[in-house]
Amino acid sequence: MNVLVVNAGSSSLKYQLFDTTAGVVRAKGLCERIGIDGKIKHTNLETGAVYEKEIAMANHTVATKIVIDALTSAEYGSVKDMAEIEAVGHRVVHGGAYFSESVLVTPEVMEKLELCRDLAPLHTPAHIMGIEGCTEAMPGTPQVLVFDTAFHTATMPEHVYTYPLEYEFCQKYAVRRYGAHGTSHRYVAGECAKLLGGAEGTKIVTCHLGNGSSISAVKDGKVLDTSMGFTPLAGIEMGTRCGDIDPAIVPYIMTKTGMTPDEVNNYMNKKCGFLGVSGVSSDCRDVASAAKEGNHRAQLALDIVVYEIQKFIGAYTVAMGGLDAVVFTAGIGENDCGMRERVCAGLEFLGVDFDKEKNQGRYSEATELTKPGSKVKVFMIPTNEELVIAKDTEAIVNAL
Ligand code: ADP
């Protein structure tokens, strides 16, 4: 089945055209600066043809039409006409408590998605525009929504997702732990379970470490807990996000600086984390090279994140009553062997026999980084959220 996977951000739209039967990506591309001016980069992965152009994109509907022109172009396109694209799968950042699995787009689903606006004010409007853009450009083509929160909200127990605030308050304002990066955690946990011989009885900690980072405890293939919370600000230190801090710091900052709620939220999302602590960069590579040159604050930023990752692994090991495997994924998890080595250096007592030499290699496929016979295994598994979206879309559309 030819499935177009769409990831609509506030001013961007990334896409991939999958042939799910052959399991290959046929084309991919990115529209940027939507609503500002507009630019597309499209690559036909079968022929290698690349198309790059600056074109006005007033909104996501216009961007979608430009994507369709690219996909159907005689010169660099992949299909003769849009009828060959059998379904569209959308990445959706927040499904609230309304969606704990992928769903077909219907008017009722769109009504519920509207209710998620407050929970992800930057992303939801972009998703809605992306869906509307596809509906207009490809009327009649089924569309499926795949939620970043669903893997977590489907199975996290009540005592894990409930915050100890007033119960009625949480109910009224939908305040609870939702988690994020669920599609990535689901993919790598699934791949890890295959390597362990099946999900049943397995206890896995998945570490998605990128610009945004989250850690999940996955027991028997189901999420028990995850480090992100009501929003993706929670959990460990990230590129520019502070992660978990004493909540009393928030009103304290506001009183001291006069920041408004929006300003303090923006501050904690954009100015903290690696960037705020190191004063060097939000990019882990820059922070690591500054630390190597003796920059104390850069070293401190790294020490904090390593300690926090280890703390989550420890806590989740206890929460699951054991540990079979730790998975590293996303930009840092897949590429930063120094970070993996430092995290694993604290895990020997749990039964991790880390293979430092193997860890130094660069791999494009799932790779075990522990020595044969290690009681707890460590894997690097490249994430593939788009493939999960394409597969979910195919399954839902096939069942229609
Ligand atoms: P996003 O959350 O935006 O999807 P990514 O998953 O692409 O982010 O991760 C970005 C992070 O990955 C950055 O901190 C970057 O420094 C880090 N990273 C990417 N490649 C490497 C590499 N080769 N070595 C070390 N870190 C890397």
Coordinates of C-alpha atoms and ligand atoms in Angstrom, one line a residue:
M1 CA 0.0 0.0 0.0
N2 CA 1.3 3.5 -0.9
V3 CA 1.0 5.5 2.4
L4 CA 1.9 9.2 2.7
V5 CA 3.1 9.9 6.2
V6 CA 2.7 13.5 7.3
N7 CA 4.4 15.3 10.2
A8 CA 3.0 18.8 10.4
G9 CA 4.8 21.2 12.7
S10 CA 3.9 24.8 13.4
S11 CA 5.7 26.2 10.3
S12 CA 6.9 23.0 8.7
L13 CA 5.5 19.8 7.1
K14 CA 7.7 16.7 6.8
Y15 CA 6.6 13.8 4.7
Q16 CA 7.5 10.3 3.5
L17 CA 5.9 8.2 0.9
F18 CA 6.0 4.5 1.9
D19 CA 5.3 1.4 0.0
T20 CA 4.3 -0.7 3.0
T21 CA 4.1 -3.9 1.1
A22 CA 7.7 -3.7 0.0
G23 CA 8.7 -2.0 3.2
V24 CA 10.5 0.9 1.5
V25 CA 10.4 4.7 1.6
R26 CA 9.9 5.9 -2.0
A27 CA 10.1 9.6 -1.5
K28 CA 10.6 12.1 1.3
G29 CA 10.6 15.8 1.8
L30 CA 10.2 18.9 3.9
C31 CA 8.3 22.1 3.5
E32 CA 9.6 24.9 5.7
R33 CA 8.7 28.5 6.6
I34 CA 5.0 27.8 6.0
G35 CA 3.1 31.1 6.6
I36 CA 6.3 33.1 6.3
D37 CA 7.5 32.6 2.7
G38 CA 7.9 28.9 1.8
K39 CA 10.5 26.4 0.7
I40 CA 10.3 22.7 -0.4
K41 CA 13.0 20.0 -0.6
H42 CA 11.8 16.8 -2.2
T43 CA 13.8 13.6 -2.8
N44 CA 12.7 10.7 -4.9
L45 CA 14.6 7.9 -3.2
E46 CA 14.0 5.5 -6.1
T47 CA 15.8 7.6 -8.7
G48 CA 17.8 9.9 -6.5
A49 CA 16.2 13.0 -8.1
V50 CA 16.1 16.0 -5.8
Y51 CA 13.8 19.0 -6.2
E52 CA 14.3 22.2 -4.2
K53 CA 12.3 25.4 -4.6
E54 CA 11.3 28.5 -2.8
I55 CA 7.5 28.8 -3.3
A56 CA 4.9 30.8 -1.4
M57 CA 3.1 28.7 1.2
A58 CA 0.5 30.8 2.9
N59 CA -0.7 27.8 5.0
H60 CA -0.6 24.0 5.4
T61 CA -3.3 23.5 2.7
V62 CA -1.1 25.3 0.1
A63 CA 2.0 23.3 1.4
T64 CA 0.0 20.0 0.9
K65 CA -0.8 20.9 -2.6
I66 CA 2.8 21.7 -3.3
V67 CA 3.8 18.3 -1.9
I68 CA 1.2 16.6 -4.1
D69 CA 2.6 18.4 -7.2
A70 CA 6.1 17.1 -6.2
L71 CA 4.9 13.6 -5.7
T72 CA 3.1 13.5 -9.0
S73 CA 5.7 15.4 -11.1
A74 CA 6.8 13.6 -14.3
E75 CA 10.4 14.6 -13.6
Y76 CA 11.0 13.8 -10.0
G77 CA 7.7 12.4 -8.7
S78 CA 6.9 8.8 -7.6
V79 CA 3.3 8.4 -8.7
K80 CA 1.3 9.2 -11.9
D81 CA -1.6 10.8 -9.9
M82 CA -2.8 11.0 -6.4
A83 CA -5.2 8.1 -6.8
E84 CA -2.1 5.9 -6.4
I85 CA -1.7 7.2 -2.8
E86 CA -4.1 5.0 -0.9
A87 CA -3.9 6.5 2.6
V88 CA -2.4 9.3 4.7
G89 CA -1.0 8.8 8.2
H90 CA -0.5 11.8 10.4
R91 CA 1.8 12.2 13.4
V92 CA -0.1 13.9 16.2
V93 CA 1.8 15.1 19.2
H94 CA -1.0 15.0 21.8
G95 CA -4.1 12.9 21.9
G96 CA -5.0 13.8 25.5
A97 CA -7.0 11.1 27.3
Y98 CA -9.2 10.8 24.2
F99 CA -7.0 8.7 22.1
S100 CA -5.0 5.6 23.3
E101 CA -4.7 4.1 19.9
S102 CA -4.4 5.2 16.2
V103 CA -7.7 6.2 14.6
L104 CA -9.3 6.9 11.2
V105 CA -10.2 10.5 10.7
T106 CA -13.9 11.1 11.0
P107 CA -15.9 14.3 11.9
E108 CA -16.2 12.9 15.5
V109 CA -12.4 12.4 15.7
M110 CA -11.8 15.9 14.5
E111 CA -14.1 17.2 17.2
K112 CA -12.1 15.4 19.9
L113 CA -8.8 16.6 18.4
E114 CA -10.1 20.1 18.8
L115 CA -10.3 19.4 22.5
C116 CA -6.5 18.7 22.5
R117 CA -5.6 22.2 21.4
D118 CA -5.0 23.4 25.0
L119 CA -2.7 20.5 25.7
A120 CA -0.4 21.1 22.8
P121 CA -1.1 24.7 21.6
L122 CA 1.8 24.8 19.3
H123 CA 1.3 21.5 17.5
T124 CA -2.4 20.8 17.4
P125 CA -3.4 23.7 15.1
A126 CA -0.6 22.6 12.7
H127 CA -1.9 19.0 12.7
I128 CA -5.5 20.2 12.1
M129 CA -4.3 22.3 9.2
G130 CA -2.3 19.4 7.8
I131 CA -5.3 17.1 8.0
E132 CA -7.6 19.7 6.4
G133 CA -5.0 20.4 3.7
C134 CA -5.0 16.6 2.8
T135 CA -8.8 16.4 2.9
E136 CA -9.0 19.3 0.5
A137 CA -6.2 18.1 -1.8
M138 CA -7.1 14.4 -1.7
P139 CA -10.9 14.1 -1.0
G140 CA -11.9 10.6 -0.3
T141 CA -8.4 9.3 0.6
P142 CA -8.6 7.8 4.1
Q143 CA -6.5 9.5 6.8
V144 CA -5.3 8.0 10.0
L145 CA -4.0 9.8 13.2
V146 CA -1.1 8.3 15.2
F147 CA -0.6 9.9 18.5
D148 CA 2.7 10.4 20.4
T149 CA 0.9 10.0 23.7
A150 CA -1.1 6.8 22.8
F151 CA 1.5 4.1 23.7
H152 CA 1.7 5.7 27.2
T153 CA -1.9 6.5 27.9
A154 CA -3.1 3.1 26.7
T155 CA -1.5 1.2 29.6
M156 CA 0.0 3.5 32.3
P157 CA -1.8 2.6 35.6
E158 CA -3.8 5.2 37.4
H159 CA -1.4 5.6 40.3
V160 CA 1.4 6.3 37.7
Y161 CA -0.4 8.9 35.6
T162 CA -2.2 10.7 38.5
Y163 CA -0.4 13.7 40.1
P164 CA -1.0 14.2 43.8
L165 CA -2.9 17.4 43.3
E166 CA -6.5 17.8 44.2
Y167 CA -8.3 14.9 42.4
E168 CA -11.2 17.1 41.2
F169 CA -8.9 19.7 39.9
C170 CA -7.0 17.1 37.8
Q171 CA -10.3 15.8 36.4
K172 CA -11.6 19.2 35.5
Y173 CA -8.5 20.4 33.7
A174 CA -7.3 17.0 32.3
V175 CA -4.1 17.3 34.3
R176 CA -2.2 14.0 34.4
R177 CA 0.9 12.3 33.0
Y178 CA 0.5 11.7 29.3
G179 CA 4.1 11.2 28.2
A180 CA 5.6 11.9 24.7
H181 CA 7.7 10.2 22.0
G182 CA 5.3 7.2 22.4
T183 CA 5.6 6.1 18.8
S184 CA 9.4 6.0 19.1
H185 CA 9.3 4.1 22.5
R186 CA 6.8 1.7 21.0
Y187 CA 9.0 1.0 17.9
V188 CA 12.2 0.5 19.8
A189 CA 10.6 -1.5 22.6
G190 CA 9.0 -3.7 19.9
E191 CA 12.3 -4.2 18.1
C192 CA 14.0 -4.9 21.4
A193 CA 11.4 -7.5 22.4
K194 CA 12.0 -9.3 19.1
L195 CA 15.7 -9.5 19.9
L196 CA 14.8 -10.9 23.4
G197 CA 12.5 -13.5 21.9
G198 CA 9.1 -11.9 22.5
A199 CA 7.5 -9.2 24.7
E200 CA 5.9 -11.5 27.2
G201 CA 7.7 -11.3 30.6
T202 CA 10.3 -8.7 29.4
K203 CA 11.3 -5.6 31.4
I204 CA 12.8 -2.9 29.1
V205 CA 13.9 0.7 29.7
T206 CA 13.8 2.7 26.5
C207 CA 15.9 5.9 26.4
H208 CA 14.9 8.3 23.6
L209 CA 17.7 10.9 23.8
G210 CA 17.4 13.7 21.3
N211 CA 16.8 17.4 21.5
G212 CA 13.8 16.3 23.5
S213 CA 14.4 13.3 25.6
S214 CA 12.3 10.8 27.5
I215 CA 12.7 7.5 29.2
S216 CA 10.1 4.7 29.5
A217 CA 9.6 1.6 31.5
V218 CA 8.1 -1.1 29.2
K219 CA 7.0 -4.3 30.9
D220 CA 5.4 -7.1 28.9
G221 CA 5.4 -4.7 25.9
K222 CA 3.3 -2.2 27.8
V223 CA 4.2 1.2 29.2
L224 CA 4.3 1.2 33.0
D225 CA 5.8 4.7 33.4
T226 CA 7.5 7.4 31.4
S227 CA 9.6 10.4 32.3
M228 CA 7.7 13.1 30.4
G229 CA 4.5 14.2 32.1
F230 CA 1.6 16.6 31.5
T231 CA 3.8 18.2 28.9
P232 CA 7.2 17.3 27.2
L233 CA 8.9 19.7 29.6
A234 CA 9.1 17.0 32.3
G235 CA 11.8 14.3 32.9
I236 CA 15.5 14.6 32.3
E237 CA 17.6 17.6 31.3
M238 CA 17.3 18.2 27.5
G239 CA 18.7 20.5 24.8
T240 CA 16.9 23.6 26.0
R241 CA 14.3 22.1 28.5
C242 CA 14.9 21.9 32.2
G243 CA 13.1 18.7 32.9
D244 CA 11.9 17.9 36.4
I245 CA 12.5 20.7 38.9
D246 CA 11.0 21.7 42.2
P247 CA 7.6 23.2 41.1
A248 CA 8.1 26.0 43.7
I249 CA 10.9 27.4 41.5
V250 CA 8.3 28.5 39.0
P251 CA 6.4 31.0 41.1
Y252 CA 9.8 32.0 42.7
I253 CA 11.2 32.9 39.2
M254 CA 8.0 34.8 38.3
T255 CA 8.2 36.8 41.5
K256 CA 11.9 37.6 41.2
T257 CA 11.9 38.4 37.5
G258 CA 8.3 39.6 36.8
M259 CA 7.9 37.0 34.0
T260 CA 4.4 36.1 33.0
P261 CA 3.2 32.5 32.9
D262 CA 3.9 32.4 29.1
E263 CA 7.3 33.9 29.6
V264 CA 8.3 31.4 32.3
N265 CA 7.0 28.5 30.2
N266 CA 9.0 29.7 27.2
Y267 CA 12.1 30.2 29.5
M268 CA 11.9 26.7 30.8
N269 CA 11.4 25.2 27.3
K270 CA 13.9 27.3 25.3
K271 CA 16.6 28.7 27.6
C272 CA 17.4 25.9 30.1
G273 CA 18.8 22.3 29.8
F274 CA 22.2 21.9 28.1
L275 CA 22.0 25.4 26.8
G276 CA 21.2 27.1 30.1
V277 CA 23.6 25.1 32.2
S278 CA 26.6 25.1 29.8
G279 CA 26.0 28.5 28.3
V280 CA 27.6 26.9 25.2
S281 CA 24.9 25.2 23.1
S282 CA 21.8 23.1 23.1
D283 CA 23.5 20.6 20.9
C284 CA 25.1 17.7 22.8
R285 CA 28.1 17.5 20.4
D286 CA 29.0 21.2 21.1
V287 CA 28.6 20.6 24.8
A288 CA 30.7 17.5 24.8
S289 CA 33.6 19.2 22.9
A290 CA 33.5 22.2 25.2
A291 CA 33.6 19.8 28.2
K292 CA 36.6 18.1 26.6
E293 CA 38.4 21.4 26.4
G294 CA 37.8 21.9 30.2
N295 CA 34.7 24.0 30.2
H296 CA 33.3 23.3 33.7
R297 CA 29.7 24.3 32.9
A298 CA 29.6 22.1 29.8
Q299 CA 30.9 19.2 31.9
L300 CA 28.3 20.0 34.6
A301 CA 25.5 19.8 31.9
L302 CA 26.7 16.3 30.9
D303 CA 27.1 15.2 34.5
I304 CA 23.5 16.2 35.3
V305 CA 22.0 14.3 32.3
V306 CA 24.0 11.1 32.9
Y307 CA 23.0 11.1 36.6
E308 CA 19.4 11.7 35.7
I309 CA 19.3 8.9 33.1
Q310 CA 20.9 6.5 35.6
K311 CA 18.3 7.6 38.2
F312 CA 15.4 6.8 35.9
I313 CA 16.9 3.4 34.9
G314 CA 17.3 2.6 38.6
A315 CA 13.8 3.7 39.5
Y316 CA 12.2 1.9 36.6
T317 CA 14.1 -1.3 37.4
V318 CA 12.6 -1.3 40.8
A319 CA 9.1 -0.3 39.5
M320 CA 9.2 -3.2 37.0
G321 CA 10.8 -5.6 39.5
G322 CA 13.8 -6.2 37.3
L323 CA 15.5 -5.3 34.1
D324 CA 16.3 -7.3 30.9
A325 CA 17.4 -4.6 28.6
V326 CA 18.2 -0.9 28.1
V327 CA 17.7 0.6 24.7
F328 CA 19.3 3.8 23.4
T329 CA 17.7 5.7 20.5
A330 CA 17.3 9.1 18.8
G331 CA 20.1 11.6 17.9
I332 CA 22.1 11.2 21.1
G333 CA 21.1 7.6 21.9
E334 CA 22.0 6.4 18.4
N335 CA 25.2 8.4 17.9
D336 CA 26.8 9.5 21.1
C337 CA 28.9 6.5 22.2
G338 CA 30.5 8.7 25.0
M339 CA 27.0 9.3 26.6
R340 CA 26.1 5.6 26.3
E341 CA 29.4 4.5 28.0
R342 CA 29.0 7.0 30.8
V343 CA 25.4 5.9 31.5
C344 CA 26.3 2.2 31.4
A345 CA 29.3 2.7 33.7
G346 CA 26.9 2.9 36.6
L347 CA 24.9 -0.1 35.7
E348 CA 27.4 -3.0 36.3
F349 CA 25.8 -4.0 39.6
L350 CA 22.4 -4.5 37.8
G351 CA 24.1 -7.1 35.6
V352 CA 25.2 -5.0 32.6
D353 CA 28.5 -6.2 31.1
F354 CA 29.1 -3.4 28.7
D355 CA 31.2 -3.9 25.6
K356 CA 33.1 -0.6 25.4
E357 CA 34.8 -1.5 22.1
K358 CA 31.6 -2.5 20.3
N359 CA 30.0 0.7 21.7
Q360 CA 32.5 2.8 19.7
G361 CA 31.3 1.5 16.3
R362 CA 28.8 3.2 14.1
Y363 CA 25.7 1.1 13.3
S364 CA 22.7 1.8 11.1
E365 CA 20.8 -1.2 12.5
A366 CA 19.8 -2.5 16.0
T367 CA 23.0 -3.6 17.7
E368 CA 23.8 -5.2 21.1
L369 CA 26.4 -3.3 23.0
T370 CA 26.9 -5.7 25.9
K371 CA 29.1 -8.8 25.9
P372 CA 27.7 -12.3 25.2
G373 CA 26.1 -13.6 28.4
S374 CA 25.5 -10.2 29.9
K375 CA 22.5 -10.6 32.3
V376 CA 21.1 -7.2 31.3
K377 CA 21.5 -6.4 27.6
V378 CA 22.1 -2.9 26.2
F379 CA 21.0 -2.1 22.6
M380 CA 21.3 0.8 20.3
I381 CA 18.2 0.7 18.1
P382 CA 17.6 3.4 15.4
T383 CA 14.1 4.7 15.9
N384 CA 11.6 4.7 13.0
E385 CA 8.4 6.6 14.0
E386 CA 7.4 7.1 10.3
L387 CA 7.3 3.3 9.8
V388 CA 5.0 2.8 12.8
I389 CA 2.7 5.5 11.4
A390 CA 2.7 3.9 7.9
K391 CA 2.0 0.4 9.4
D392 CA -0.8 1.6 11.7
T393 CA -2.4 3.5 8.7
E394 CA -2.2 0.4 6.5
A395 CA -3.7 -1.8 9.2
I396 CA -6.6 0.6 9.8
V397 CA -7.3 1.2 6.1
N398 CA -7.1 -2.5 5.3
A399 CA -9.8 -3.2 8.0
L400 CA -12.2 -0.7 6.4
Ligands
ADP1 P1 15.0 15.9 17.8 O1 14.5 15.7 19.2 O2 15.0 17.3 17.4 O3 14.4 14.9 16.8 P2 17.4 14.3 17.4 O4 16.9 13.0 17.8 O5 17.9 14.6 16.0 O6 16.5 15.5 17.9 O7 18.7 14.6 18.3 C1 19.5 15.7 18.4 C2 20.7 15.5 19.3 O8 21.4 14.4 18.9 C3 21.6 16.7 19.4 O9 21.9 17.0 20.8 C4 22.8 16.2 18.7 O10 24.0 16.8 19.3 C5 22.8 14.8 19.0 N1 23.6 14.1 17.9 C6 23.3 13.9 16.6 N2 24.3 13.3 16.0 C7 25.2 13.0 16.9 C8 26.5 12.4 16.9 N3 27.0 11.9 15.7 N4 27.2 12.4 18.0 C9 26.7 12.9 19.1 N5 25.5 13.5 19.2 C10 24.8 13.5 18.1

